[in-house]
XYZ file of C-alpha atoms in Angstrom:
743
model
C -54.501 27.225 -67.105
C -56.700 30.054 -66.215
C -57.982 31.581 -62.980
C -61.625 31.619 -61.621
C -62.955 34.845 -59.917
C -61.403 33.894 -56.584
C -57.942 33.989 -58.120
C -57.537 30.241 -57.921
C -55.687 28.533 -60.684
C -58.141 26.156 -62.426
C -58.005 23.648 -65.255
C -59.485 24.345 -68.549
C -59.890 22.080 -71.461
C -56.165 22.225 -71.988
C -55.738 19.969 -68.929
C -57.639 17.090 -70.514
C -55.424 14.346 -71.912
C -54.578 15.314 -75.609
C -55.937 12.144 -77.010
C -59.378 12.831 -75.651
C -59.304 16.547 -76.134
C -60.268 16.545 -79.838
C -62.892 14.148 -79.130
C -64.516 16.371 -76.631
C -64.042 19.417 -78.820
C -65.771 17.736 -81.704
C -68.666 16.739 -79.499
C -68.927 20.414 -78.265
C -69.231 21.611 -81.926
C -72.106 19.274 -82.423
C -74.111 20.143 -79.288
C -73.670 23.965 -79.258
C -77.423 24.125 -78.546
C -76.594 22.487 -74.995
C -74.397 25.531 -74.150
C -76.891 28.062 -75.409
C -79.516 26.271 -73.099
C -77.438 25.615 -70.099
C -75.067 28.600 -69.829
C -76.382 32.027 -69.327
C -75.148 34.940 -71.493
C -73.568 37.715 -69.473
C -73.293 41.339 -70.625
C -71.122 44.070 -69.193
C -72.650 46.070 -66.457
C -71.609 48.970 -64.341
C -68.827 48.368 -61.774
C -69.787 49.299 -58.252
C -68.395 48.646 -54.770
C -69.817 49.359 -51.404
C -68.203 49.235 -47.918
C -69.724 46.521 -45.812
C -69.256 44.932 -42.373
C -71.853 42.175 -42.606
C -69.467 39.052 -42.728
C -69.172 37.661 -39.258
C -65.643 36.904 -37.870
C -64.462 35.181 -34.742
C -61.099 34.968 -33.166
C -60.188 33.050 -30.103
C -63.760 32.368 -29.363
C -64.782 36.082 -29.521
C -67.093 37.527 -32.204
C -65.513 40.697 -33.509
C -68.051 43.550 -33.706
C -65.734 45.751 -35.877
C -63.843 43.007 -37.600
C -63.762 44.945 -41.094
C -63.095 48.331 -39.923
C -59.365 48.153 -41.051
C -57.172 48.375 -37.963
C -55.528 51.349 -36.185
C -51.912 52.430 -36.313
C -50.503 55.555 -35.040
C -53.897 56.845 -34.693
C -54.770 60.508 -33.891
C -58.111 60.673 -32.132
C -60.375 63.917 -32.184
C -64.113 64.686 -32.398
C -66.264 66.915 -34.562
C -69.756 67.052 -35.792
C -69.714 65.037 -39.014
C -73.354 64.626 -39.865
C -74.274 68.169 -38.596
C -76.763 66.693 -36.026
C -75.303 68.700 -33.146
C -73.303 66.044 -31.411
C -69.586 65.310 -31.574
C -68.677 62.330 -33.726
C -65.263 60.664 -33.867
C -62.461 61.247 -36.398
C -59.332 59.176 -36.489
C -56.298 59.993 -38.667
C -53.798 57.109 -38.944
C -50.258 58.423 -39.475
C -49.197 54.965 -40.710
C -51.359 54.506 -43.793
C -52.131 58.258 -44.185
C -56.016 57.882 -44.131
C -59.004 58.881 -42.201
C -61.435 56.613 -40.260
C -64.769 58.322 -39.296
C -67.465 57.240 -36.823
C -70.901 58.704 -35.953
C -72.206 59.205 -32.422
C -75.458 57.204 -32.616
C -77.170 56.776 -29.168
C -73.740 57.041 -27.373
C -72.228 54.391 -29.518
C -69.619 54.913 -32.204
C -70.854 53.534 -35.522
C -68.263 53.286 -38.316
C -69.267 55.666 -41.228
C -66.580 55.418 -43.814
C -68.466 57.714 -46.288
C -67.344 60.688 -44.070
C -63.669 59.971 -44.555
C -64.024 60.834 -48.159
C -65.187 64.360 -47.457
C -61.899 65.501 -45.769
C -59.237 67.433 -47.874
C -57.000 65.092 -49.978
C -53.699 66.649 -49.169
C -53.776 65.921 -45.407
C -50.513 64.489 -44.381
C -48.587 63.818 -41.257
C -51.002 65.021 -38.716
C -54.338 66.791 -38.239
C -55.763 69.231 -35.699
C -59.416 70.085 -35.493
C -60.178 73.182 -33.608
C -62.579 75.982 -34.118
C -60.611 78.958 -34.897
C -63.270 81.243 -36.371
C -65.806 80.925 -33.399
C -68.668 79.761 -35.456
C -69.159 76.478 -33.474
C -67.718 74.204 -36.192
C -64.231 72.771 -35.949
C -61.748 73.757 -38.672
C -58.693 71.785 -39.906
C -54.906 72.298 -39.590
C -52.465 69.980 -41.166
C -48.937 69.777 -42.322
C -47.494 71.235 -45.619
C -44.028 71.475 -46.869
C -44.086 75.275 -45.873
C -45.273 74.382 -42.312
C -48.985 74.505 -41.419
C -52.067 74.610 -43.767
C -55.520 75.744 -42.598
C -58.873 74.767 -43.923
C -62.206 76.460 -42.864
C -65.168 74.202 -42.121
C -67.811 75.534 -44.436
C -70.233 72.685 -43.912
C -73.986 73.472 -44.617
C -75.854 70.491 -45.893
C -72.846 68.243 -45.609
C -69.347 68.335 -44.449
C -67.193 70.647 -46.576
C -63.969 72.524 -46.418
C -62.365 75.724 -47.921
C -58.617 76.379 -47.973
C -58.147 79.366 -45.510
C -54.425 79.580 -45.806
C -51.874 77.585 -47.954
C -49.477 78.158 -45.122
C -49.603 80.172 -42.017
C -47.154 82.938 -41.503
C -46.096 85.426 -38.924
C -44.635 88.956 -38.522
C -43.736 90.083 -42.102
C -44.927 87.070 -43.915
C -42.239 84.502 -42.795
C -43.837 80.924 -43.166
C -44.370 79.252 -39.777
C -42.131 76.252 -40.265
C -43.121 73.052 -38.516
C -41.579 69.706 -39.034
C -43.993 67.038 -40.505
C -42.963 64.717 -37.703
C -44.363 67.282 -35.016
C -47.851 67.948 -34.035
C -48.121 71.626 -32.841
C -50.405 72.724 -29.993
C -53.446 74.874 -30.785
C -54.946 76.755 -27.906
C -55.911 80.382 -26.702
C -52.821 80.842 -24.798
C -53.403 84.386 -23.744
C -57.097 84.240 -23.146
C -58.297 86.745 -25.772
C -60.473 84.370 -27.692
C -58.174 83.749 -30.550
C -56.241 80.517 -31.384
C -52.573 80.637 -30.776
C -49.946 78.071 -31.707
C -47.214 76.437 -29.718
C -44.613 74.565 -31.613
C -41.073 73.249 -31.106
C -38.567 75.496 -32.962
C -37.943 74.145 -36.345
C -34.390 72.882 -36.948
C -33.302 72.918 -33.314
C -36.396 71.229 -31.784
C -35.454 71.814 -28.128
C -37.297 75.020 -27.271
C -41.022 76.043 -27.870
C -41.951 78.988 -30.170
C -45.063 80.862 -29.215
C -46.990 82.307 -32.153
C -49.533 84.605 -30.802
C -52.550 85.476 -32.839
C -52.722 89.195 -33.085
C -56.144 89.324 -34.610
C -59.493 88.543 -33.224
C -61.458 85.285 -33.375
C -61.430 84.086 -36.986
C -58.146 85.791 -37.875
C -54.917 83.738 -38.866
C -52.495 86.563 -38.273
C -49.491 85.659 -35.956
C -46.494 87.265 -34.483
C -43.651 85.129 -32.848
C -44.204 86.482 -29.276
C -41.644 84.065 -27.497
C -38.905 81.920 -28.725
C -38.546 80.075 -25.479
C -42.147 79.702 -24.208
C -42.286 78.537 -20.493
C -38.364 78.680 -20.299
C -38.363 74.985 -21.450
C -35.198 73.315 -23.142
C -35.316 69.653 -23.881
C -31.921 68.066 -23.733
C -32.738 64.385 -23.953
C -35.285 61.731 -22.869
C -36.070 62.488 -19.159
C -33.933 65.536 -19.348
C -35.375 69.088 -19.511
C -33.695 72.290 -18.426
C -35.529 75.543 -17.495
C -34.100 78.781 -18.462
C -30.600 77.165 -18.795
C -28.811 75.411 -21.632
C -28.212 71.753 -21.876
C -24.710 70.702 -20.655
C -24.435 67.078 -21.278
C -24.227 64.741 -24.337
C -27.414 63.228 -25.605
C -27.692 59.531 -24.556
C -29.397 58.308 -27.786
C -27.522 55.596 -29.481
C -25.726 56.288 -32.730
C -26.107 59.967 -32.222
C -23.446 62.521 -31.131
C -23.716 66.153 -30.175
C -21.464 68.806 -28.878
C -21.836 69.923 -25.372
C -23.928 73.027 -24.666
C -25.464 72.569 -28.016
C -28.874 71.674 -29.366
C -29.104 67.967 -28.534
C -32.587 66.464 -29.076
C -33.766 66.884 -32.647
C -36.699 64.741 -33.718
C -40.452 64.748 -33.843
C -42.253 66.374 -31.091
C -45.964 66.736 -30.010
C -47.568 69.435 -27.779
C -51.026 68.891 -26.263
C -51.909 72.153 -24.493
C -54.784 72.081 -21.796
C -55.396 73.740 -18.515
C -54.915 70.794 -16.173
C -55.728 72.821 -12.881
C -58.245 75.277 -13.887
C -56.055 78.169 -13.054
C -56.663 79.974 -16.407
C -53.203 79.395 -18.035
C -51.980 76.599 -20.429
C -50.104 73.479 -19.231
C -48.733 70.955 -21.606
C -48.255 67.343 -22.297
C -45.378 66.754 -24.706
C -43.312 63.764 -26.212
C -40.317 63.052 -28.345
C -40.061 60.734 -31.350
C -37.063 58.979 -29.628
C -38.564 58.698 -26.102
C -40.870 56.170 -24.518
C -42.776 58.464 -22.120
C -45.327 61.394 -22.152
C -44.224 64.344 -20.021
C -46.394 66.755 -18.232
C -45.277 70.430 -17.338
C -47.332 72.669 -15.165
C -47.389 76.363 -15.861
C -46.510 78.152 -12.629
C -46.786 81.540 -14.345
C -49.942 82.918 -15.872
C -51.488 83.267 -19.329
C -49.378 86.263 -20.074
C -46.040 84.738 -18.972
C -45.584 81.019 -18.979
C -43.115 79.714 -16.417
C -42.360 75.830 -16.213
C -40.031 74.759 -13.498
C -40.241 70.849 -13.611
C -41.566 67.826 -15.485
C -42.917 64.440 -14.673
C -43.875 61.405 -16.691
C -47.696 61.263 -17.292
C -49.977 60.209 -16.028
C -48.007 60.491 -12.719
C -49.305 57.286 -11.128
C -49.232 55.186 -14.292
C -47.097 56.587 -17.033
C -47.978 55.828 -20.574
C -44.993 54.091 -22.219
C -44.322 53.161 -25.826
C -40.998 52.195 -27.399
C -41.281 55.112 -29.708
C -43.148 58.475 -29.731
C -46.382 58.328 -27.524
C -48.962 60.673 -28.536
C -51.923 62.004 -26.293
C -55.453 63.191 -26.954
C -58.143 64.485 -24.719
C -61.699 63.512 -25.887
C -64.977 62.305 -24.297
C -65.205 58.936 -25.941
C -67.347 57.079 -23.399
C -70.128 59.705 -23.447
C -69.902 60.423 -19.737
C -69.316 64.224 -20.131
C -65.562 64.053 -19.128
C -62.576 63.779 -21.328
C -60.549 60.632 -21.370
C -56.844 60.343 -22.084
C -56.243 58.404 -25.261
C -52.748 57.181 -26.022
C -51.211 55.919 -29.284
C -47.775 55.848 -30.865
C -47.159 58.705 -33.313
C -44.449 56.876 -35.235
C -44.741 56.942 -39.040
C -43.159 53.561 -39.361
C -42.311 50.717 -36.904
C -38.684 51.922 -36.356
C -36.532 48.758 -35.662
C -39.648 46.629 -35.443
C -39.952 47.383 -31.806
C -43.633 48.479 -31.596
C -46.388 46.107 -31.051
C -48.851 47.897 -33.250
C -51.695 45.327 -32.854
C -52.091 46.818 -29.123
C -50.914 50.389 -29.627
C -53.826 52.249 -28.163
C -54.646 52.836 -24.446
C -57.418 54.799 -22.805
C -57.178 56.299 -19.366
C -60.602 56.974 -17.872
C -60.989 60.380 -16.269
C -61.599 60.015 -12.560
C -61.718 63.665 -11.902
C -63.477 66.276 -14.101
C -62.929 68.309 -17.105
C -61.656 71.292 -14.966
C -59.384 69.090 -13.009
C -58.815 65.831 -14.677
C -57.302 62.775 -13.002
C -55.855 59.931 -14.924
C -54.617 56.612 -13.107
C -55.352 53.385 -14.776
C -55.246 52.368 -18.549
C -58.133 50.379 -19.795
C -58.496 48.000 -22.665
C -57.602 49.228 -26.079
C -60.259 51.475 -27.598
C -61.805 50.164 -30.809
C -58.753 48.222 -31.891
C -59.562 45.156 -29.742
C -62.871 44.802 -31.661
C -61.277 44.698 -35.098
C -59.171 42.240 -37.111
C -55.713 43.865 -36.153
C -52.752 41.801 -36.701
C -50.205 44.597 -36.334
C -49.369 45.951 -39.746
C -49.317 45.076 -43.499
C -51.976 42.311 -44.044
C -51.940 40.041 -47.158
C -55.323 38.269 -47.523
C -55.825 35.213 -49.771
C -58.648 32.908 -50.497
C -58.761 29.200 -51.136
C -61.263 26.221 -50.623
C -58.492 24.240 -49.132
C -60.769 21.804 -47.336
C -62.828 21.347 -50.542
C -66.134 21.718 -48.712
C -67.331 24.266 -51.458
C -66.844 27.544 -49.771
C -64.026 30.090 -49.788
C -61.647 29.892 -46.700
C -59.581 32.985 -45.585
C -55.799 32.943 -45.119
C -54.137 36.202 -43.968
C -50.307 36.853 -43.983
C -49.005 39.736 -41.954
C -45.713 41.580 -41.568
C -45.344 40.083 -38.014
C -46.038 40.468 -34.300
C -43.550 40.886 -31.543
C -42.417 37.621 -29.826
C -39.527 36.375 -27.922
C -37.321 36.422 -30.900
C -38.376 39.614 -32.317
C -41.021 40.302 -35.052
C -42.109 37.410 -36.935
C -44.859 36.944 -39.488
C -47.250 34.083 -39.964
C -50.436 32.934 -41.854
C -53.827 33.022 -39.988
C -56.299 30.603 -41.212
C -59.930 31.571 -40.983
C -62.260 28.634 -41.949
C -65.477 29.510 -43.570
C -67.936 27.887 -41.151
C -70.841 29.374 -42.901
C -72.070 28.286 -46.416
C -71.063 28.904 -49.992
C -73.692 31.849 -50.160
C -73.403 33.146 -46.491
C -69.980 33.134 -45.337
C -68.859 33.253 -41.683
C -65.152 33.097 -40.668
C -63.623 31.480 -37.579
C -59.900 31.645 -36.894
C -58.804 28.111 -36.416
C -54.929 28.517 -36.645
C -52.778 31.694 -36.085
C -49.768 30.076 -37.505
C -50.633 27.892 -40.459
C -47.864 25.619 -41.712
C -45.724 26.920 -38.695
C -44.053 29.585 -40.747
C -43.724 31.885 -37.572
C -40.951 29.651 -36.412
C -38.723 30.716 -39.473
C -38.695 34.254 -37.905
C -39.427 35.842 -41.375
C -41.674 38.802 -41.968
C -44.015 40.138 -44.616
C -45.626 36.717 -45.338
C -47.738 36.913 -48.544
C -49.618 33.753 -49.183
C -51.229 32.290 -52.404
C -52.828 29.036 -53.330
C -52.282 27.796 -56.786
C -52.523 24.356 -58.585
C -48.871 24.548 -59.725
C -48.637 20.878 -61.032
C -52.040 20.335 -62.641
C -53.074 17.565 -60.142
C -56.469 19.345 -59.319
C -55.568 20.594 -55.727
C -54.053 23.858 -54.504
C -50.456 24.177 -53.561
C -49.207 26.854 -51.136
C -46.956 29.685 -52.372
C -45.820 32.423 -50.144
C -43.427 35.364 -50.317
C -41.433 36.152 -47.170
C -38.604 38.485 -45.916
C -35.716 37.907 -43.534
C -33.245 40.153 -41.957
C -35.378 43.105 -43.470
C -33.464 42.912 -46.693
C -33.716 39.515 -48.224
C -37.019 38.334 -49.890
C -37.612 34.974 -51.365
C -40.627 33.118 -52.754
C -41.400 29.552 -51.632
C -43.768 26.932 -52.791
C -45.062 23.840 -51.057
C -46.816 20.973 -52.863
C -50.239 19.816 -51.654
C -49.987 16.090 -51.090
C -53.806 16.036 -49.996
C -55.553 16.613 -46.734
C -53.514 19.717 -45.752
C -50.479 17.559 -46.077
C -47.891 19.987 -47.776
C -44.289 19.124 -48.727
C -41.245 20.869 -47.483
C -40.774 24.362 -48.879
C -38.785 24.924 -52.188
C -37.347 28.343 -53.065
C -38.393 29.806 -56.305
C -35.440 31.401 -58.382
C -37.109 34.823 -58.767
C -35.460 38.263 -57.790
C -37.674 40.265 -55.747
C -37.955 42.892 -53.033
C -40.206 43.114 -49.882
C -42.241 45.791 -51.682
C -43.008 43.692 -54.905
C -46.605 42.421 -54.561
C -46.986 39.154 -56.506
C -50.025 37.662 -58.151
C -50.283 34.332 -60.054
C -52.055 34.083 -63.539
C -51.527 32.333 -66.817
C -50.621 35.472 -68.803
C -49.329 33.814 -72.003
C -52.028 31.105 -71.947
C -49.706 28.167 -72.141
C -51.337 26.192 -69.327
C -48.633 27.212 -66.602
C -49.142 29.990 -63.969
C -46.981 32.931 -64.397
C -46.363 35.641 -61.720
C -47.022 39.312 -61.867
C -45.265 41.689 -59.666
C -46.803 45.049 -58.749
C -43.565 46.889 -57.828
C -42.526 49.455 -55.302
C -42.335 52.360 -57.711
C -45.743 51.517 -59.466
C -44.809 49.468 -62.367
C -46.171 45.969 -63.286
C -43.636 43.086 -64.309
C -44.400 39.622 -65.361
C -42.209 36.470 -64.855
C -43.138 33.743 -67.336
C -43.250 30.105 -66.170
C -41.245 28.345 -68.767
C -41.403 24.877 -67.286
C -41.840 23.278 -63.821
C -41.851 26.643 -61.934
C -38.729 27.895 -63.716
C -39.244 31.489 -64.387
C -37.793 34.286 -66.745
C -38.699 37.862 -66.803
C -39.656 39.192 -70.323
C -41.810 42.136 -69.625
C -41.092 44.800 -66.980
C -44.006 47.088 -68.056
C -46.779 44.548 -68.650
C -49.992 46.084 -70.011
C -48.148 49.290 -70.246
C -48.110 49.883 -66.464
C -44.804 51.667 -65.885
C -43.271 53.183 -62.687
C -45.284 56.048 -61.460
C -44.348 58.321 -58.481
C -48.069 58.916 -57.687
C -48.935 55.240 -57.819
C -46.178 53.548 -55.954
C -46.632 50.189 -53.975
C -48.814 48.632 -56.660
C -51.136 45.665 -55.706
C -52.819 43.858 -58.465
C -55.493 41.155 -58.666
C -57.281 39.462 -61.795
C -60.838 38.459 -61.514
C -64.078 38.580 -63.369
C -65.838 41.514 -61.577
C -68.963 41.741 -63.547
C -69.882 38.100 -64.299
C -69.355 38.429 -68.047
C -67.004 35.575 -68.412
C -63.971 37.571 -68.978
C -61.285 38.475 -66.366
C -60.426 42.105 -65.580
C -57.375 43.748 -63.920
C -58.002 45.267 -60.483
C -55.350 47.588 -59.030
C -54.623 49.499 -55.811
C -51.686 51.903 -55.048
C -50.549 54.497 -52.927
C -53.028 57.124 -54.465
C -55.680 55.162 -52.558
C -57.565 54.435 -55.595
C -59.025 50.956 -56.716
C -59.038 50.959 -60.375
C -60.500 48.409 -62.831
C -59.374 47.563 -66.306
C -61.541 45.532 -68.494
C -60.058 42.274 -69.934
C -59.427 39.709 -71.284
C -56.058 39.469 -69.647
C -53.245 38.050 -71.924
C -49.902 39.035 -73.631
C -51.746 41.433 -75.726
C -53.648 43.230 -72.940
C -53.124 47.090 -72.518
C -54.212 48.537 -69.375
C -56.057 51.833 -70.611
C -59.320 53.565 -69.823
C -59.339 52.516 -66.150
C -62.672 52.703 -64.265
C -61.912 54.669 -60.932
C -65.261 56.096 -59.648
C -66.202 52.615 -58.040
C -67.104 53.353 -54.474
C -70.750 54.009 -54.073
C -71.701 56.411 -51.289
C -75.400 57.563 -51.070
C -75.840 56.582 -54.664
C -72.923 58.595 -55.892
C -69.788 57.130 -57.166
C -66.308 58.183 -55.747
C -62.768 57.002 -56.219
C -61.106 55.037 -53.452
C -59.324 56.908 -50.654
C -57.678 53.829 -48.885
C -54.295 55.588 -47.932
C -50.944 53.838 -48.717
C -49.394 50.600 -49.039
C -52.562 48.389 -48.970
C -53.138 44.911 -50.660
C -56.325 43.687 -52.521
C -57.813 40.057 -52.674
C -61.062 39.220 -54.424
C -63.140 36.056 -53.992
C -66.695 35.109 -54.913
C -67.634 34.459 -51.320
C -71.289 34.726 -52.065
C -71.420 32.398 -55.142
C -73.301 35.032 -57.131
C -70.605 35.913 -59.856
C -70.072 39.218 -58.253
C -66.879 38.717 -56.206
C -66.268 41.324 -53.511
C -62.930 43.031 -52.880
C -61.036 42.666 -49.533
C -58.340 45.242 -48.669
C -55.574 44.190 -46.390
C -54.316 47.464 -44.827
C -50.936 48.768 -43.704
C -52.640 49.328 -40.352
C -52.973 45.591 -39.857
C -56.731 45.337 -40.576
C -59.260 44.412 -43.238
C -61.865 46.264 -45.302
C -64.635 44.418 -47.148
C -66.198 45.880 -50.430
C -69.355 44.329 -51.482
C -69.545 44.050 -55.241
C -72.896 45.598 -56.227
C -72.031 45.832 -59.988
C -74.711 45.240 -62.482
C -74.427 41.734 -64.116
C -76.611 40.071 -66.747
C -79.052 37.454 -65.544
C -78.308 38.629 -61.867
C -80.076 40.414 -59.163
C -82.669 39.529 -56.548
C -83.836 35.926 -56.854
C -80.948 34.809 -58.861
C -80.425 30.935 -58.727
C -76.964 30.111 -57.311
C -75.139 26.800 -57.398
C -71.637 25.778 -56.349
C -69.766 22.782 -57.264
C -66.559 21.506 -55.290
C -64.100 20.341 -55.599
C -63.775 21.046 -59.261
C -61.985 19.352 -60.923
C -62.584 16.122 -59.016
C -61.757 12.464 -59.224
C -64.131 10.976 -56.694
C -66.838 13.092 -55.059
C -68.198 16.628 -55.578
C -70.398 18.675 -53.108
C -73.309 20.625 -54.835
C -74.905 23.490 -52.939
C -77.798 25.847 -54.001
C -79.341 28.709 -52.499
C -82.842 27.327 -53.055
C -84.672 23.982 -53.129
C -84.736 21.994 -56.229
C -83.451 19.029 -58.285
C -80.022 18.415 -59.722
C -79.082 16.317 -62.718
C -75.766 15.269 -64.507
C -75.182 15.413 -68.190
C -72.390 14.643 -70.522
C -71.576 16.533 -73.585
C -73.767 14.273 -75.846
C -76.860 15.477 -73.724
C -77.164 12.059 -72.091
C -78.404 12.375 -68.434
C -76.181 10.212 -66.163
C -77.826 11.191 -62.792
C -81.369 12.620 -62.483
C -83.564 14.354 -60.151
C -81.555 14.320 -56.887
C -83.032 16.697 -54.314
C -80.873 19.554 -52.885
C -81.643 22.453 -50.578
C -79.713 25.154 -48.877
C -79.680 23.223 -45.603
C -78.873 19.860 -47.307
C -76.161 20.004 -49.881
C -75.746 16.933 -52.053
C -72.488 14.797 -52.658
C -72.192 13.061 -56.044
C -69.912 10.117 -56.554
C -68.145 10.617 -59.775
C -65.427 8.008 -59.208
C -67.007 5.711 -61.866
C -67.430 8.354 -64.474
C -64.704 8.578 -67.155
C -62.584 11.662 -67.208
C -63.882 14.472 -69.252
C -66.119 17.460 -69.092
C -69.743 17.214 -67.653
C -72.641 19.592 -66.886
C -74.600 19.753 -63.712
C -78.070 21.261 -64.113
C -80.052 22.534 -61.228
C -83.825 23.274 -61.510
C -85.826 24.901 -58.696
C -89.449 24.182 -57.790
C -90.552 27.094 -59.886
C -88.902 25.756 -63.011
C -85.918 28.143 -62.893
C -82.433 26.798 -63.164
C -78.717 27.277 -63.590
C -75.903 25.239 -64.927
C -72.227 24.489 -63.898
C -69.418 22.690 -65.712
C -67.733 19.844 -63.868
C -64.326 18.447 -64.862
C -63.682 14.852 -63.864
C -60.026 13.699 -63.696
C -58.418 10.444 -63.220
């Protein structure tokens, strides 16, 4: 068995009965001219991928206008001028996933522009704050580093660019300003002198706020620690702050014990400084990693001495609540001139699977002004509700399961919250378009009723495991967060699958499988991209019985910089040879040219694959993503789909150069293939099809076909074997496909 460029296991000549195989082989030798005439010769071309959003998706009757923008999890929202046109665009940093999403402001509408995400510093991690510290009108960038806070100056001229301003911020005699990566400090001109100061919870104790005053002028990054208990605040626990007095009770968080009168509430913190009442001093919104609520504290002092005397949940009339770590941003995202309050969780992972990440963003419209804002009612989610966003960890797979000639899409996920906790499922998106113009509509959000098993991390595959010409279902699943198994269900025809059978393969939730006949023995083997970056192969010895014999297949070993390895094998440039495609925590997609077999060595990877403004860049997709590849356009240039850890999808159109391809290429699909009864032939232009055997004899002749009227051929009376379907358009140009008839 081999696989076609959609990743489906397909039959080759090996699957024909042995007594007839030698006959067909000898015939092939005698009619080589037929293959030279019918089958185009493909040559290697340049690999190239481009972001695209032009595949329509519909869910629950609604067309998703942002379907392929990748989902949002623990999103941090800020604005800056990305394209240097003078208006504020949108920058989103996803803490879960560690990646940027960028949007241009075009006529007061946000338009996804992923090319700008590639123009941010590569070492951003944990959090991002965009603020103009040098008073040049351009927002600069601050982020986390192991030594505290790192600063980048915005040096944009013709395009967005950055220059490191400080590897770490320091104060007084050069001591580094220590800040936990789980925190987001507050950046504001606290004392009104025009220079940016910093407020951050004290490192290590996390209950009082350090005030680092900028002792220079605008543009300087020189600080002194002016106050170790700014505002007199001491956080003791959720809903428990003391002012100018110590905590005097035990923390109430489960599984944590503190001594009385001691520091009691360690954990990630965020501070959003702003002047809520236009009185000239800084008030704050703050939150804690282990609490569900935003807290507001009004400064009853002044800019020289902050005095806080109380706190309230925020917004007061309709508090924002998340199971873990709510985070707040003030930005004008509806272009009305006033800043809205945007809420998202700031968790770096779904602790205890208690956060519904498919709905983790809320927007409160500002019913007041920028000077005195008023937030009361949360609106629908911002951006997220227009995307495919199924929570977290999406696992796409393709299969023409209904045998109508086009590729349907199946998406597994980690899970969504229900009455029994987090449970994963498989979403079935039927291709209701054509073989050359796909369009996807969700017809089932729980294919094969897997959700009722209450398992998570559902990773589906469709493979012909028993050589009967149809695709069986295989899926990996995890239960109790610790035990991972792989199951397969035999396809008995017409979406009728047998009971699940457990495969005897050891694996973990972080192993990402892919099925391929590595040793070319006619049975599908399974490759595992591992949590630590290595690639293992389990060989299918007989009837889905597996043994592991190669833990570093193709020379791909564990690599700290390339963990969470996802692999796919497909012919990416239409040259007839499968290639290995990988994605890992570096964010890079890499292509290793095949052929893929036991002798394959993965060296000389091609990494500059993403075409942006006619320049090639490596990928920057963040961490823990999954790839799937399918020839959904039928043009021998299969695009790449990326299932993100943020619960969404990205789509990369394959614009690689291939021989005999390009504009005006004649396209034809034949499905199902192999077939025992009928096949559906579709083309992208009008013409005639004919069916030949390997002797060159024409069995069916001059049958009309057009893009709007595919033809169905009855092959039930034709003997088992290999045949050729030839299509010729009205201009005399043509193409050929092989057809395998089985009995």
